Coordinates of C-alpha atoms in Angstrom, one line a residue:
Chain A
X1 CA 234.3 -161.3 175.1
X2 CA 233.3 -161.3 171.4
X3 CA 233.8 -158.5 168.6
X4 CA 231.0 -157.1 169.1
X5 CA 230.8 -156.7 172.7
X6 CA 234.6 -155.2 173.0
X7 CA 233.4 -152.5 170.3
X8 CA 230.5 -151.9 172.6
X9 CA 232.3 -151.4 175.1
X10 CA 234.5 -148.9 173.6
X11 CA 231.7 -147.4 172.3
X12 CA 229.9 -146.7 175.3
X13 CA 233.2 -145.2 176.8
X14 CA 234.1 -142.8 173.8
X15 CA 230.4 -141.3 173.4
X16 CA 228.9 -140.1 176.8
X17 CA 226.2 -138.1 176.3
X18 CA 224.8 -136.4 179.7
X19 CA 221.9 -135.0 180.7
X20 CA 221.8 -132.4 183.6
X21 CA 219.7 -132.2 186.5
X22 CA 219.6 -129.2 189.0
X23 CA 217.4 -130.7 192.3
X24 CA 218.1 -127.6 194.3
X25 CA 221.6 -125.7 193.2
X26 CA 222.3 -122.2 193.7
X27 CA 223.8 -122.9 190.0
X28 CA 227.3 -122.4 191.0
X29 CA 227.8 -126.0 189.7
X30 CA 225.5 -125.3 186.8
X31 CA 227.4 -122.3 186.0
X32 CA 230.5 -124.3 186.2
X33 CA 229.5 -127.2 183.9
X34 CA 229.0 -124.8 180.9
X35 CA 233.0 -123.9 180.4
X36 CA 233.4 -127.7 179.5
X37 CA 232.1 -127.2 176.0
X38 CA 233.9 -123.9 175.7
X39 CA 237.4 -123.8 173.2
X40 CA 239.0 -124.3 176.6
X41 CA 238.4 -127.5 177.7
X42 CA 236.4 -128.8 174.7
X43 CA 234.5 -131.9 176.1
X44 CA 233.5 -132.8 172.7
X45 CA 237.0 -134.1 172.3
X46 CA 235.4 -137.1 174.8
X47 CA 232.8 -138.1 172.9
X48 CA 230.6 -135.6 175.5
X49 CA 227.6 -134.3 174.5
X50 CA 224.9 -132.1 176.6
X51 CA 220.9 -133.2 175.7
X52 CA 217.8 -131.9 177.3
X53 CA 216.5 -135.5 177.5
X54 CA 217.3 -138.7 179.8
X55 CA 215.9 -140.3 177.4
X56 CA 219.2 -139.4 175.1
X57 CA 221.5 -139.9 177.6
X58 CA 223.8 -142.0 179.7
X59 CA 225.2 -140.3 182.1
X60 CA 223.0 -137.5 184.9
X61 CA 225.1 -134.8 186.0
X62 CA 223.2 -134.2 189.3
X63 CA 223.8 -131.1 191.0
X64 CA 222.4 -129.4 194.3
X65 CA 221.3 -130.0 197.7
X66 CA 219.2 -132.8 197.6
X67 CA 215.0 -131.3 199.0
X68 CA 211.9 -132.5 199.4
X69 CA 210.1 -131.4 196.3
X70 CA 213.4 -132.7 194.1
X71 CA 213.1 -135.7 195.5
X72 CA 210.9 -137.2 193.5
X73 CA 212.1 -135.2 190.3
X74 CA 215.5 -137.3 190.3
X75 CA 213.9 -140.5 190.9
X76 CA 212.0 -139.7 187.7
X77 CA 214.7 -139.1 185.6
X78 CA 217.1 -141.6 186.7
X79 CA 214.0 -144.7 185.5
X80 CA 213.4 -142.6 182.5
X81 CA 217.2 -143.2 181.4
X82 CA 217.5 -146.2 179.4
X83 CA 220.3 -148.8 181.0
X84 CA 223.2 -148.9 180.7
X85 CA 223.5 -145.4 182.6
X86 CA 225.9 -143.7 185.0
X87 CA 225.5 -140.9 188.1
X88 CA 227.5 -138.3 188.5
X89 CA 227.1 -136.4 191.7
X90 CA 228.0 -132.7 191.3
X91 CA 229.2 -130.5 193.9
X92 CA 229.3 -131.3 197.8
X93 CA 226.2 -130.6 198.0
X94 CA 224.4 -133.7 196.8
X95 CA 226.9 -135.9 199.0
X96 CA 226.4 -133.9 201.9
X97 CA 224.1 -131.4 201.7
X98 CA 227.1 -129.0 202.5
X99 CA 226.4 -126.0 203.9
X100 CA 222.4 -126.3 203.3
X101 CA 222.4 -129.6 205.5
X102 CA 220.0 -129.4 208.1
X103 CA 217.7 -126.7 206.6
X104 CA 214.3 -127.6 207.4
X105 CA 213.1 -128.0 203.5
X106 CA 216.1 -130.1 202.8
X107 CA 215.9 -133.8 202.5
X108 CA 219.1 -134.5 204.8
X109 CA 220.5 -137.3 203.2
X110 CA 222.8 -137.8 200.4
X111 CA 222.2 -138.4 196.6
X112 CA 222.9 -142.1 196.7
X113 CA 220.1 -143.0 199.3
X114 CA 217.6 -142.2 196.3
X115 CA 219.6 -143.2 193.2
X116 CA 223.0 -145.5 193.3
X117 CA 225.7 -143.1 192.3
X118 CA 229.2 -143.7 190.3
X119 CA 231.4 -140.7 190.4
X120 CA 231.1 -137.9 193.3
X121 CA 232.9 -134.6 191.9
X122 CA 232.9 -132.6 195.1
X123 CA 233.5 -128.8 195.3
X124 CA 232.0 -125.9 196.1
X125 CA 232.2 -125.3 193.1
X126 CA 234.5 -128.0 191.5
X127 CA 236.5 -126.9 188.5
X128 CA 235.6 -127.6 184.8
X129 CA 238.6 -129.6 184.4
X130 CA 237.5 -131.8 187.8
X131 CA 234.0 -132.2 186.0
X132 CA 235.3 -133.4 182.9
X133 CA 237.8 -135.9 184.6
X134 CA 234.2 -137.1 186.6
X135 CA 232.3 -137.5 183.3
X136 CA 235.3 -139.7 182.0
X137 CA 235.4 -141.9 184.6
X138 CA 231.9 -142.1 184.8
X139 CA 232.1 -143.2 180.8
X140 CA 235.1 -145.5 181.6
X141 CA 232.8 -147.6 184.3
X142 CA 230.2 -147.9 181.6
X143 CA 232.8 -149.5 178.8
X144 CA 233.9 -151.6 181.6
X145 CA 230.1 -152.3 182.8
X146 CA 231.1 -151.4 186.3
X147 CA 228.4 -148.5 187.0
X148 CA 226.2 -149.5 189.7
X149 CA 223.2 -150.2 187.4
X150 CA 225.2 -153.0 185.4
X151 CA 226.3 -154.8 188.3
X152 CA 222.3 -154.6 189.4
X153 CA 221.6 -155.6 186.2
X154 CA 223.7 -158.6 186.2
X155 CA 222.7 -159.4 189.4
X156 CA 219.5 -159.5 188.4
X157 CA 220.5 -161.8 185.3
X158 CA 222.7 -164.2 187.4
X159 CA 219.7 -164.4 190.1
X160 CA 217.3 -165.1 187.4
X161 CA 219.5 -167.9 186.3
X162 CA 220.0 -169.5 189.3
X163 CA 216.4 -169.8 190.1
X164 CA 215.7 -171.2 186.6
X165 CA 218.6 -174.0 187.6
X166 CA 217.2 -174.7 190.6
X167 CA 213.4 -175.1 189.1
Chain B
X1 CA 221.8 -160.7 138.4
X2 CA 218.0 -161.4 138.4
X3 CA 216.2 -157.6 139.4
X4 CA 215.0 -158.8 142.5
X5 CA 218.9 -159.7 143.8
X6 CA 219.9 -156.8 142.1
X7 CA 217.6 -154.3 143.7
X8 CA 218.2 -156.0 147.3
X9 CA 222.3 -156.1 147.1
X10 CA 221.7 -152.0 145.7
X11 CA 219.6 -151.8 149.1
X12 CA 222.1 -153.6 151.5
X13 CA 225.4 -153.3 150.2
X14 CA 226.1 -150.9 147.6
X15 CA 225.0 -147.8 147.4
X16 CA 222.6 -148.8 150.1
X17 CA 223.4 -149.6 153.9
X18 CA 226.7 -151.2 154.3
X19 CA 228.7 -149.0 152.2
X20 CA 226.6 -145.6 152.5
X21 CA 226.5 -146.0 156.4
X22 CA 230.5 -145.2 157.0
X23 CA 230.5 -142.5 153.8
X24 CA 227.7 -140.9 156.3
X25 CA 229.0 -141.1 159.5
X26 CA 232.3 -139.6 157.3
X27 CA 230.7 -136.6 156.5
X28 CA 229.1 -136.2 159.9
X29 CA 232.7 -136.0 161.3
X30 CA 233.4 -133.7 158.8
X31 CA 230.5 -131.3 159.6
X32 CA 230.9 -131.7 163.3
X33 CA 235.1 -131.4 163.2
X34 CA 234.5 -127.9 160.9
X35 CA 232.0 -126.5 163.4
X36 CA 234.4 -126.9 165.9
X37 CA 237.8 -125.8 164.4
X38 CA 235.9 -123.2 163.5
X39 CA 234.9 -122.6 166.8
X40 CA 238.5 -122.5 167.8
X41 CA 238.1 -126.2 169.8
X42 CA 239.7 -129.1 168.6
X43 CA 236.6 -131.3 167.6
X44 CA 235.5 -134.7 167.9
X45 CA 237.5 -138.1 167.6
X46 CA 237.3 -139.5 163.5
X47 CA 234.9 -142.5 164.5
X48 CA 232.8 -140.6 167.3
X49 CA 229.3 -140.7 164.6
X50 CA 230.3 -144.4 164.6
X51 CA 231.0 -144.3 168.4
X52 CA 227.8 -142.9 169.1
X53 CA 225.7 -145.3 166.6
X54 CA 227.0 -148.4 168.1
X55 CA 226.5 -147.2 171.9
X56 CA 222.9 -146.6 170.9
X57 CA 222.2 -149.9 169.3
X58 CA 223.5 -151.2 172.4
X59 CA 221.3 -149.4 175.0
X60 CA 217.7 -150.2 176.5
X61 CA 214.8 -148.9 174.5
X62 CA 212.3 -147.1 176.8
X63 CA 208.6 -146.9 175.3
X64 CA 206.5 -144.5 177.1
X65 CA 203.1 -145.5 178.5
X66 CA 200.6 -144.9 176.4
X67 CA 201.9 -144.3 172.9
X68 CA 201.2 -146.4 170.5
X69 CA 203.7 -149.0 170.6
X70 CA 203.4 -150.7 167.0
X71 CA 204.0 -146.9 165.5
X72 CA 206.7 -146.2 168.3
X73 CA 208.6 -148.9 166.8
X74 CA 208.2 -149.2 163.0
X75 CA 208.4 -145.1 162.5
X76 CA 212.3 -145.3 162.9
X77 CA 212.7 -148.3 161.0
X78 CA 210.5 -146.8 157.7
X79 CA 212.7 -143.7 158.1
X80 CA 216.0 -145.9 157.8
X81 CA 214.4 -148.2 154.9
X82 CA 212.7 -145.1 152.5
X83 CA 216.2 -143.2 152.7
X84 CA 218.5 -146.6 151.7
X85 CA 215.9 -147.6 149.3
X86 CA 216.1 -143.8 147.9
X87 CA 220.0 -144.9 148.0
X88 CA 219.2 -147.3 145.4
X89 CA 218.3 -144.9 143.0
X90 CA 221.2 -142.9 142.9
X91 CA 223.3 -143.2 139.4
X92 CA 226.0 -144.1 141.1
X93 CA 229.3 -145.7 139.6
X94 CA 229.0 -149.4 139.9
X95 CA 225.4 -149.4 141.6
X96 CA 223.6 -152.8 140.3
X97 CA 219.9 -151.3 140.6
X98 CA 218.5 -152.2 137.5
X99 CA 217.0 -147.9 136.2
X100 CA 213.5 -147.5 136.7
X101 CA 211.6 -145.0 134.6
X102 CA 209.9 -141.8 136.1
X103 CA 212.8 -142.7 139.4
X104 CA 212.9 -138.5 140.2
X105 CA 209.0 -139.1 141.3
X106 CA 210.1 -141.8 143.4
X107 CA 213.1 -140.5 144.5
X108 CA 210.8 -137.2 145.8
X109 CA 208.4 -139.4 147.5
X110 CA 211.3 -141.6 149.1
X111 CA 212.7 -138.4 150.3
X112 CA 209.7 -136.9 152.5
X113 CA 209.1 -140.4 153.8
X114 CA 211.7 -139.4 156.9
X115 CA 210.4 -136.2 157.3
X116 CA 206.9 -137.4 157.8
X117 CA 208.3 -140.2 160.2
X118 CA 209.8 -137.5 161.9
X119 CA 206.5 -135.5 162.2
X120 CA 204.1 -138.9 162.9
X121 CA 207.1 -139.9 165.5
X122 CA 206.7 -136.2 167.7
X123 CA 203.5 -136.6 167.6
X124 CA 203.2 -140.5 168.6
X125 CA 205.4 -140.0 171.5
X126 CA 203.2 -137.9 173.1
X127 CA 205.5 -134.8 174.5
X128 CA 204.1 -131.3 174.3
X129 CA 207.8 -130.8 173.5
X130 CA 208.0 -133.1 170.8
X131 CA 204.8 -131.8 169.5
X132 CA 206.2 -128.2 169.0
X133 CA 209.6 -129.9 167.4
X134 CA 207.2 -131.8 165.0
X135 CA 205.0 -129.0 164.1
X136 CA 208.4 -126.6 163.2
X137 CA 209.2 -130.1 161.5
X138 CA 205.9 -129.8 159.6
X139 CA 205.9 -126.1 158.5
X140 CA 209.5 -126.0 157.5
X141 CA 208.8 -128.8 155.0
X142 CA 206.2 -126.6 153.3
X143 CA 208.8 -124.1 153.6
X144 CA 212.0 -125.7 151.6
X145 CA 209.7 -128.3 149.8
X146 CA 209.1 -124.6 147.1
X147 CA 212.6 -124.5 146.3
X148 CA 213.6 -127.9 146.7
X149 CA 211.0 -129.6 144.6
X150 CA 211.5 -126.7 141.9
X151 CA 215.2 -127.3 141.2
X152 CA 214.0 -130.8 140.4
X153 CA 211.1 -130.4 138.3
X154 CA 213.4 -127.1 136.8
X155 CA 215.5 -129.9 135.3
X156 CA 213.4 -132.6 134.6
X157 CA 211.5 -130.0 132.3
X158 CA 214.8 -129.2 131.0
X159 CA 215.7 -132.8 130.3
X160 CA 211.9 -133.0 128.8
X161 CA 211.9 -136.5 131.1
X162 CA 211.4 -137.2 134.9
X163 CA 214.2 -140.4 134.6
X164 CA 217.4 -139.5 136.9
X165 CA 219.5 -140.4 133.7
X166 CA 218.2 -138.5 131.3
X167 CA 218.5 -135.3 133.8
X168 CA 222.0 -136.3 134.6
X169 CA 223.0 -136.9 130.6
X170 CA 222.2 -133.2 130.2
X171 CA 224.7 -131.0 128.8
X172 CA 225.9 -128.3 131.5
X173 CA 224.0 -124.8 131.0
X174 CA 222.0 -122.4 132.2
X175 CA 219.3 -124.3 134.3
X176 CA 222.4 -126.5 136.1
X177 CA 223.8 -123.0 137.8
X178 CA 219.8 -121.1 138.3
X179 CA 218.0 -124.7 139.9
X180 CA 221.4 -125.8 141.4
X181 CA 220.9 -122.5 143.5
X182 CA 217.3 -123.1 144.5
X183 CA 218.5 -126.4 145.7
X184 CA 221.2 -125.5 147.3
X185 CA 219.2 -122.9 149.4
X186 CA 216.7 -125.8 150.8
X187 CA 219.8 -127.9 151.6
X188 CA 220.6 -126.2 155.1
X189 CA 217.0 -126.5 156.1
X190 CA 216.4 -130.2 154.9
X191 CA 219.5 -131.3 156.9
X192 CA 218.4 -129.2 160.0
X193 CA 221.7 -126.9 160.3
X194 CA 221.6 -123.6 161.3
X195 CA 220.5 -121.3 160.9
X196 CA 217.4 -123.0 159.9
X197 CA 217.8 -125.7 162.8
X198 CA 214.4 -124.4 163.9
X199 CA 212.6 -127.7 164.2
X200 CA 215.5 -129.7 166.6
X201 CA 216.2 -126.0 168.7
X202 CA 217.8 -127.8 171.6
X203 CA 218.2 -124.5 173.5
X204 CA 214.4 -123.6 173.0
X205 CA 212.0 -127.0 173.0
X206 CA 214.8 -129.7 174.2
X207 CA 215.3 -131.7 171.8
X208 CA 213.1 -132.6 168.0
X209 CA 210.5 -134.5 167.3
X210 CA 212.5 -137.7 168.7
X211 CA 212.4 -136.0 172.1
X212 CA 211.3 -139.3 173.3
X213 CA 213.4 -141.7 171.3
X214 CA 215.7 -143.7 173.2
X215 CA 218.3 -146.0 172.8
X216 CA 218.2 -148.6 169.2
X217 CA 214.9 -146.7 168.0
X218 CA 217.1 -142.9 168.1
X219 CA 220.0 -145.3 167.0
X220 CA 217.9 -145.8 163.4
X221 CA 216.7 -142.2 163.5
X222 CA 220.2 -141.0 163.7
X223 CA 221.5 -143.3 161.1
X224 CA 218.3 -142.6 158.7
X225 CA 219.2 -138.5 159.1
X226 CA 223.1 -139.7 158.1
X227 CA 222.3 -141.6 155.3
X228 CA 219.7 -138.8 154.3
X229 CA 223.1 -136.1 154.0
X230 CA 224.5 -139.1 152.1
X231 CA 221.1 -138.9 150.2
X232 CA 220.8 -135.3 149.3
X233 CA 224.8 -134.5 148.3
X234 CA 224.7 -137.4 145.8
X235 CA 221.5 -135.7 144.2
X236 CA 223.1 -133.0 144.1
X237 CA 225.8 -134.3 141.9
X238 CA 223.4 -136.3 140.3
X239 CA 221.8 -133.3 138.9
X240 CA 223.5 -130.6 139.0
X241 CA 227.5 -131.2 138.2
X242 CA 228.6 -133.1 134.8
X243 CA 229.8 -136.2 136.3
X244 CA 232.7 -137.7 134.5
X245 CA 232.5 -141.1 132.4
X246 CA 234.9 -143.2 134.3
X247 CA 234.0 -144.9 137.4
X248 CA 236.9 -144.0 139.7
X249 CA 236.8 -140.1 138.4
X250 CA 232.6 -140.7 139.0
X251 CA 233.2 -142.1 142.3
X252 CA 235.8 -139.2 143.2
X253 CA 233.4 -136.9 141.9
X254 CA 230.1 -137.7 143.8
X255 CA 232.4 -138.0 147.3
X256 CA 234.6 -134.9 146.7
X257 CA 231.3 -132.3 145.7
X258 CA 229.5 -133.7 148.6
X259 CA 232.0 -133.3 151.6
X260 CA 233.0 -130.0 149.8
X261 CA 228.9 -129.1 149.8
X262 CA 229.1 -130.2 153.6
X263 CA 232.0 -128.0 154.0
X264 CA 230.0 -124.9 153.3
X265 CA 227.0 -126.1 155.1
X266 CA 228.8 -126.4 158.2
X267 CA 230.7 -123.0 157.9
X268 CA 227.6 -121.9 157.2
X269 CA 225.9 -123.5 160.3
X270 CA 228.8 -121.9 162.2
X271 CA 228.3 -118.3 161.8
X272 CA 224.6 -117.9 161.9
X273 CA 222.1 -117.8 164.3
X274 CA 218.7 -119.4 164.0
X275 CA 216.0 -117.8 162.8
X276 CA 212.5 -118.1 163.8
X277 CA 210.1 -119.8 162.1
X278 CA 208.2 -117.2 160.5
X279 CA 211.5 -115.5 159.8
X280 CA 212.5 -118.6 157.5
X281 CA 209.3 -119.2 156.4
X282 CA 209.6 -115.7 154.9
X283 CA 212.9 -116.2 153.6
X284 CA 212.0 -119.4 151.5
X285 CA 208.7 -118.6 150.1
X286 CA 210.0 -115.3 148.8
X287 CA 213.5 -115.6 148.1
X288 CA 213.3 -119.2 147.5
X289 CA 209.8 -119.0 145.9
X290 CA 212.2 -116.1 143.4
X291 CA 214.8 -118.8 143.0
X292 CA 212.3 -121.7 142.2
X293 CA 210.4 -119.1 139.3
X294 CA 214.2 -118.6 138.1
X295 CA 214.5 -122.1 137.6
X296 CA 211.5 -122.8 136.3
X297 CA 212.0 -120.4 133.4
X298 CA 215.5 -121.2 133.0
X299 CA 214.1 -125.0 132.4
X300 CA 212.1 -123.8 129.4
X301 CA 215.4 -122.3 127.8
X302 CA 216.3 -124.9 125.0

């Protein structure tokens, strides 16, 4: 690994900027994300910062039971982020649905069956301090390139190769 | 040195890129870390501005459909080169840049070059949010440009010469403390800080003009709104405080007054609020318009 890369790779694990995405909360988790900026827990300390943007970002803080009309709405924003990028699953209720599962306007599957997901912070709500520990470890799988979409991405790289080789 | 070498190692190395880049992302910490011990939280890492440059330079850039792609791309860059080229202007200690004369009208023209990439770049990138940012963009630059623009023209009447040497070989008076005001007042608002942060109001339309800047392209805006701090604190010097004769005490002098400057700004940009636009449109075209006639007159003292 050269210069260059290792500093990238620190980089990308000291400055995590997320982007937040409610696809059908009842903003408990929302609520709960807020406190991590606060003098308590002070996530700028991380290298975190909040944008409105996915365009800005590299990590989506997704939060909410997972419906048919948001469907489409995470999808978006997780192809508008620019790679490298990381998932973060908020709350039980984008694993499982939790205790919205089964509703009739409720898509009843979990968050990764539409986007690949790194870190799963489950609660109902989880704690700001749980949130923060799942935003760094999201940000440590991006310095090491071990979010899902680098591993797709070098897959797709190594496949890419192979056909050139074989050509 | 032949002009041309000397101009181009003024524009990469010193005071331009290489060396004005970490002085920047120096000062950024310093603004951000004051916010937040203000704030009562601890603050951000000492290399985070450099953390967050570098993880940007090595992301994806996402175009949109349907902007213009050519002007997507160069906008950034012509906001990076117009602020390191109005680097190489600066009288600063040891800076090879042969002097050029009339550099002030340059140096003004240099200086709205970002700004208008900032504008063009809202508007390229075809957001309705990005629209609004570059519009506040837009009417706060006819806002602070009254004030700004006197304090210079103040003392280049004073100094009878519009050559950045001749304005800084002025003997300290009157005009330095009047226009030094009047420039000091467009400051907040030419670096975005509250409470005249109207035209990047994350809370109200998302994000500025560069709402849909990703990646390398936001990595050069970023670093072009750094080196612009850089930029306007070293003017500031430049015109406004006697600068010693020695290089060191120079050097000590243009890097002390400008974190100090940024010191202010940032307490400043702690306890206020943000205004609406009309609200600081008010505010600079009277009270700043008042300063700007004070300077004026206080440039035709002898």
């Amino acid at each position: 690994m050269g210069l260059l890369d290792r500093v990238l790779s620190v980089a990308r694990r000291r400055s995590p900027w997320i982007c937040r995405l409610n696809a059908g909360s009842c903003n408990g988790c929302d609520i709960e994300v807020t406190p991590i900026f606060s003098p308590r827990y002070d996530a700028e300390q991380l290298g975190i910062q909040v944008h409105g943007t996915p365009k800005h970002c590299d990590i989506l803080v997704v939060s909410g039971t997972l419906t048919e009309r948001s469907r489409q709405a995470v999808l978006s924003m997780w192809e508008q982020m620019p790679s490298p990028k990381a998932v973060v699953g908020l709350g039980s209720c984008p694993a499982s649905g939790n205790v919205f599962a089964e509703s009739p306007l409720v898509l009843g599957a979990s968050l990764d069956t539409v986007i690949p997901v790194d870190v799963w912070v489950t609660g109902c709500p989880p704690r700001p301090h749980q949130i923060l520990e799942g935003i760094a470890r999201a940000a440590e799988l991006l310095g090491a390139g071990a979010t899902q979409d680098q591993i797709a991405a070098r897959a797709v790289t190594a496949a890419a190769g192979l056909e050139r080789r074989a050509s | 040195m032949t002009p041309v070498l000397a101009y181009a190692v003024a524009f990469l190395v010193w005071p331009g890129l290489l060396l004005a880049a970490p002085l920047a992302w120096l000062e950024l910490w310093l603004m951000r870390k004051t916010v937040a011990r203000l704030q009562g939280r601890v603050g951000p890492p000492f290399f985070q501005p450099f953390f967050d440059f570098m993880k940007l330079m090595g992301k994806r850039a996402v175009i949109p459909e349907g902007v213009d792609r050519v002007a997507f791309v160069v906008l950034p860059m012509l906001a990076l080169a117009a602020t390191a080229a109005a680097l190489v202007l600066m009288p600063m200690p040891g800076n090879p840049a042969p002097r050029l004369p009339g550099d002030v009208m340059v140096l003004i023209f240099l200086l709205e070059v970002p700004v208008i990439a900032e504008v063009v770049a809202g508007y390229v990138g075809r957001s309705v949010y990005g629209e609004v940012g570059a519009m506040r963009e837009a009417l706060m630059s006819l806002a602070y440009n009254l004030p700004f623009l006197a304090s210079i023209v103040a003392m280049a009447e004073a100094a009878g010469s519009f050559d950045l040497g001749a304005i800084a070989a002025l003997p300290f008076g009157l005009v330095h403390v009047v226009a030094g005001i009047a420039f000091l007042m467009a400051l907040p608002a030419r670096l975005k800080l509250n409470p005249f942060s109207i035209a990047n109001a994350e809370s109200e339309i998302v994000a500025s003009g560069l709402i849909e800047y990703s990646g390398p392209l936001l990595g050069i805006f970023e670093l072009a709104h750094a080196l612009e701090v850089v930029v306007l604190t070293e003017l500031f010097v430049a015109l406004f405080v006697p600068v010693p004769a020695g290089i060191t005490a120079a050097l000590a002098v243009y890097v002390g007054v400008g974190l100090a400057l940024l010191l202010g700004l940032s307490f400043l940009s702690a306890v206020t609020a943000r205004l609406r636009l009309p609200q600081a449109f008010r505010f600079y075209w009277i009270w700043g318009g008042a300063a700007s006639v004070a300077a004026l007159a206080a440039g035709l003292v002898p």
